[in-house]
Every structure is written in C-alpha cells, then in structure tokens.
XYZ file of C-alpha atoms in Angstrom:
199
model
C -71.567 -22.953 6.519
C -70.516 -25.774 4.129
C -70.622 -29.296 5.501
C -67.636 -31.626 5.374
C -69.409 -33.921 2.970
C -69.840 -31.258 0.356
C -66.196 -30.159 0.746
C -64.905 -33.701 0.132
C -67.239 -34.074 -2.861
C -65.923 -30.879 -4.388
C -62.280 -31.988 -3.807
C -62.945 -35.316 -5.467
C -64.599 -33.663 -8.426
C -61.722 -31.234 -8.776
C -59.087 -33.953 -8.577
C -61.054 -36.075 -11.040
C -61.148 -33.216 -13.482
C -57.376 -32.818 -13.409
C -56.824 -36.528 -13.638
C -58.999 -36.864 -16.728
C -57.340 -33.980 -18.463
C -53.844 -35.616 -18.092
C -52.612 -38.017 -20.717
C -52.992 -41.566 -19.535
C -50.055 -43.953 -19.737
C -50.687 -47.568 -20.405
C -48.745 -49.995 -18.299
C -49.224 -52.937 -20.661
C -47.280 -51.313 -23.494
C -43.702 -50.097 -23.561
C -43.032 -46.425 -23.771
C -42.067 -45.118 -27.198
C -38.333 -44.368 -27.429
C -37.396 -40.761 -26.901
C -35.563 -38.912 -29.635
C -32.018 -38.060 -28.699
C -29.701 -35.490 -30.117
C -26.623 -37.696 -29.814
C -26.350 -40.893 -31.874
C -26.727 -44.176 -30.018
C -24.201 -46.990 -30.197
C -23.787 -50.426 -28.787
C -21.219 -50.260 -25.962
C -20.214 -53.864 -26.512
C -19.384 -53.458 -30.191
C -17.624 -50.164 -29.471
C -15.566 -51.932 -26.800
C -14.618 -54.693 -29.214
C -13.580 -52.099 -31.787
C -11.440 -50.314 -29.185
C -9.739 -53.596 -28.263
C -8.961 -54.260 -31.925
C -7.505 -50.788 -32.376
C -5.493 -51.046 -29.127
C -4.213 -54.461 -30.174
C -3.107 -53.023 -33.547
C -1.444 -50.010 -31.909
C 0.613 -52.360 -29.801
C 2.152 -54.231 -32.723
C 5.393 -53.731 -34.567
C 3.497 -53.409 -37.856
C 1.869 -50.189 -36.609
C 5.231 -48.730 -35.592
C 6.769 -49.639 -38.950
C 3.880 -48.080 -40.922
C 3.868 -44.993 -38.714
C 7.627 -44.580 -39.251
C 7.251 -44.989 -43.037
C 4.455 -42.393 -43.163
C 6.475 -39.853 -41.150
C 9.605 -40.378 -43.247
C 7.653 -39.987 -46.521
C 5.898 -36.905 -45.108
C 9.184 -35.229 -44.123
C 11.048 -36.200 -47.292
C 8.194 -34.988 -49.515
C 7.868 -31.652 -47.733
C 11.649 -31.021 -47.835
C 12.606 -32.244 -51.321
C 9.409 -31.682 -53.392
C 8.937 -28.517 -55.437
C 7.558 -25.564 -53.451
C 4.234 -25.695 -55.251
C 3.645 -29.343 -54.218
C 4.621 -28.998 -50.576
C 1.671 -29.009 -48.189
C 3.592 -28.756 -44.827
C 6.657 -26.517 -44.640
C 9.693 -27.059 -42.383
C 8.268 -26.720 -38.818
C 5.859 -29.500 -39.933
C 2.929 -28.084 -37.964
C 0.386 -30.171 -39.844
C 2.385 -33.343 -39.086
C 2.482 -32.395 -35.397
C -1.268 -31.829 -35.507
C -1.881 -35.215 -37.127
C 0.312 -37.038 -34.608
C -1.415 -35.234 -31.748
C -4.818 -36.154 -33.124
C -3.763 -39.787 -33.483
C -2.436 -39.809 -29.884
C -5.571 -38.146 -28.538
C -7.714 -40.916 -30.021
C -5.316 -43.746 -29.244
C -5.023 -42.991 -25.523
C -8.771 -43.302 -24.682
C -9.147 -46.338 -26.899
C -6.267 -48.046 -25.113
C -7.762 -47.106 -21.708
C -11.145 -48.469 -22.741
C -9.552 -51.703 -23.878
C -7.648 -51.958 -20.579
C -10.863 -51.373 -18.594
C -12.586 -54.165 -20.502
C -9.621 -56.445 -19.869
C -9.724 -55.541 -16.164
C -13.420 -56.415 -16.047
C -12.719 -59.763 -17.678
C -9.848 -60.430 -15.295
C -12.039 -59.548 -12.337
C -14.706 -62.004 -13.486
C -12.081 -64.701 -14.073
C -10.559 -64.129 -10.647
C -13.990 -64.349 -9.045
C -14.670 -67.617 -10.866
C -11.259 -68.970 -9.857
C -11.897 -67.970 -6.238
C -15.221 -69.787 -6.216
C -13.621 -72.836 -7.853
C -10.865 -72.812 -5.219
C -13.455 -72.586 -2.434
C -15.304 -75.561 -3.878
C -12.057 -77.514 -4.211
C -11.122 -76.711 -0.596
C -14.596 -77.744 0.622
C -14.372 -81.016 -1.365
C -10.881 -81.690 0.042
C -12.048 -81.056 3.599
C -15.032 -83.336 3.073
C -12.818 -86.108 1.702
C -10.370 -85.649 4.569
C -13.197 -86.037 7.085
C -14.478 -89.116 5.286
C -11.021 -90.725 5.236
C -10.575 -89.975 8.929
C -13.967 -91.550 9.670
C -12.982 -94.611 7.622
C -9.705 -94.936 9.531
C -11.552 -94.703 12.846
C -14.071 -97.280 11.614
C -11.298 -99.623 10.377
C -9.595 -99.417 13.747
C -12.631 -101.149 15.309
C -12.988 -103.819 12.564
C -11.570 -107.211 13.269
C -8.799 -108.190 10.900
C -8.472 -111.582 9.205
C -5.374 -112.535 11.256
C -7.047 -111.610 14.522
C -10.157 -113.669 13.684
C -7.957 -116.595 12.584
C -5.976 -116.520 15.822
C -9.163 -116.328 17.900
C -10.675 -119.264 16.052
C -7.472 -121.253 16.524
C -7.523 -120.528 20.272
C -11.174 -121.572 20.518
C -10.441 -124.730 18.524
C -7.477 -125.553 20.805
C -9.649 -125.042 23.893
C -12.378 -127.252 22.456
C -9.822 -129.969 21.711
C -8.442 -129.749 25.234
C -11.949 -129.979 26.679
C -12.679 -132.994 24.538
C -9.476 -134.625 25.769
C -10.542 -133.964 29.385
C -8.446 -130.962 30.302
C -10.103 -127.955 31.883
C -8.960 -124.562 30.396
C -7.769 -121.885 32.783
C -10.209 -119.279 31.512
C -13.541 -119.776 29.826
C -14.170 -121.218 26.435
C -14.609 -117.847 24.766
C -11.753 -115.333 24.393
C -13.661 -112.720 26.315
C -13.468 -114.937 29.393
C -9.676 -114.802 29.338
C -7.359 -111.933 30.305
C -7.878 -108.639 28.512
C -4.200 -108.242 27.618
C -4.363 -110.781 24.820
C -6.770 -108.764 22.586
C -4.433 -105.786 22.453
C -1.513 -107.721 20.986
C -3.576 -109.737 18.510
C -4.820 -106.702 16.721
C-alpha cells in the first residue's frame, strides 16, 4: 500500500514537470502583437474620413458633378462611334457604377451619423450636468437670500433706533424737570404695542 505522503509527492512532481515544459509568460513585458489577416486601421481617422465624405455627399457641388458625369457618360455612349463606346444603350455599366457609389455612400453616411449622435449624446450629458449645477447654485442662493431676509427682519433699523433714542431722551428730560414717566425709563418697560409700529 502506498502512503498518502508518497502520493502527494508524486502528484507534485508530475505537475511540476508539466509546468516546466510549458512556455513561461512574463508579466513585466507586454505580449508581442499577433499577426492578423485583415489590415488594421485607426477607427478615429476612419470616422473622420467618413464624416468628410458624408459632408461632401450632402453638398450641391457633389450633385452638380454627379449630374455632369452622368450626362457626359450618356451622351458619349449614344453619339460616339461604335468602336469608342464602352457602355451601350441599357447603360448597365453606368447602373453598376451608381450602385457601387450608393453602396459605399450609405454606410459612410450612417457612420458619420453615429459619430454625430455620440457627440450629441456627450454634449447633452454635459448640458444636463451644467443645468443641474446651475439649479443647485440657484437653490443655494435662494436659501441664502431667504436667510438674509429673516435675519434683516430681526435687525433694528436706523429710524427705529432714532425714535427709541428720542423717546429715552424725552423721558430723561422729563425726569430732570421733575416729572415721573408713566412707564420705566427704558422702552422695554413700556407697553409692547409700541415696538410693533416703530419697526
């Protein structure tokens, strides 16, 4: 009978043998690029090219040049000598060329529209965040103005202080002349109804 210790030692040796036979990959170095069958291209530059083509296809200049080419094509293949004609009356080659142009133009236009949609989405997101910040700032300023109004409601105004000082001065003059005032010397000793109207 084989002990457990010998079994684990054999398993370790076997696993070590397979591990050493495998090619080791280094983690401190980037992997070498794989070879691809298809050519690689920069999606950003391809997108810019598609936008330029789509922008040109949407201009009047393109329509004018396309019309001129078609008219010259048809006139040449109708009025030129038979030996110089390259596309007879059903104009199959012209139809093929127009179909080819349309088959390339449609995806380029769609790609340009997708890029524009992505830009619009980013702009809308930035506008939404800016609006949220503006709303938060407006709410903060509104709260601050409300707090200032509440605080100003409790502040004594210049006219109220002047009237209180005049009342105290009058009472002091009456006391000096020998008259006793009805209330106390200070305005707080008098009736509470006066403070409401002075403010």
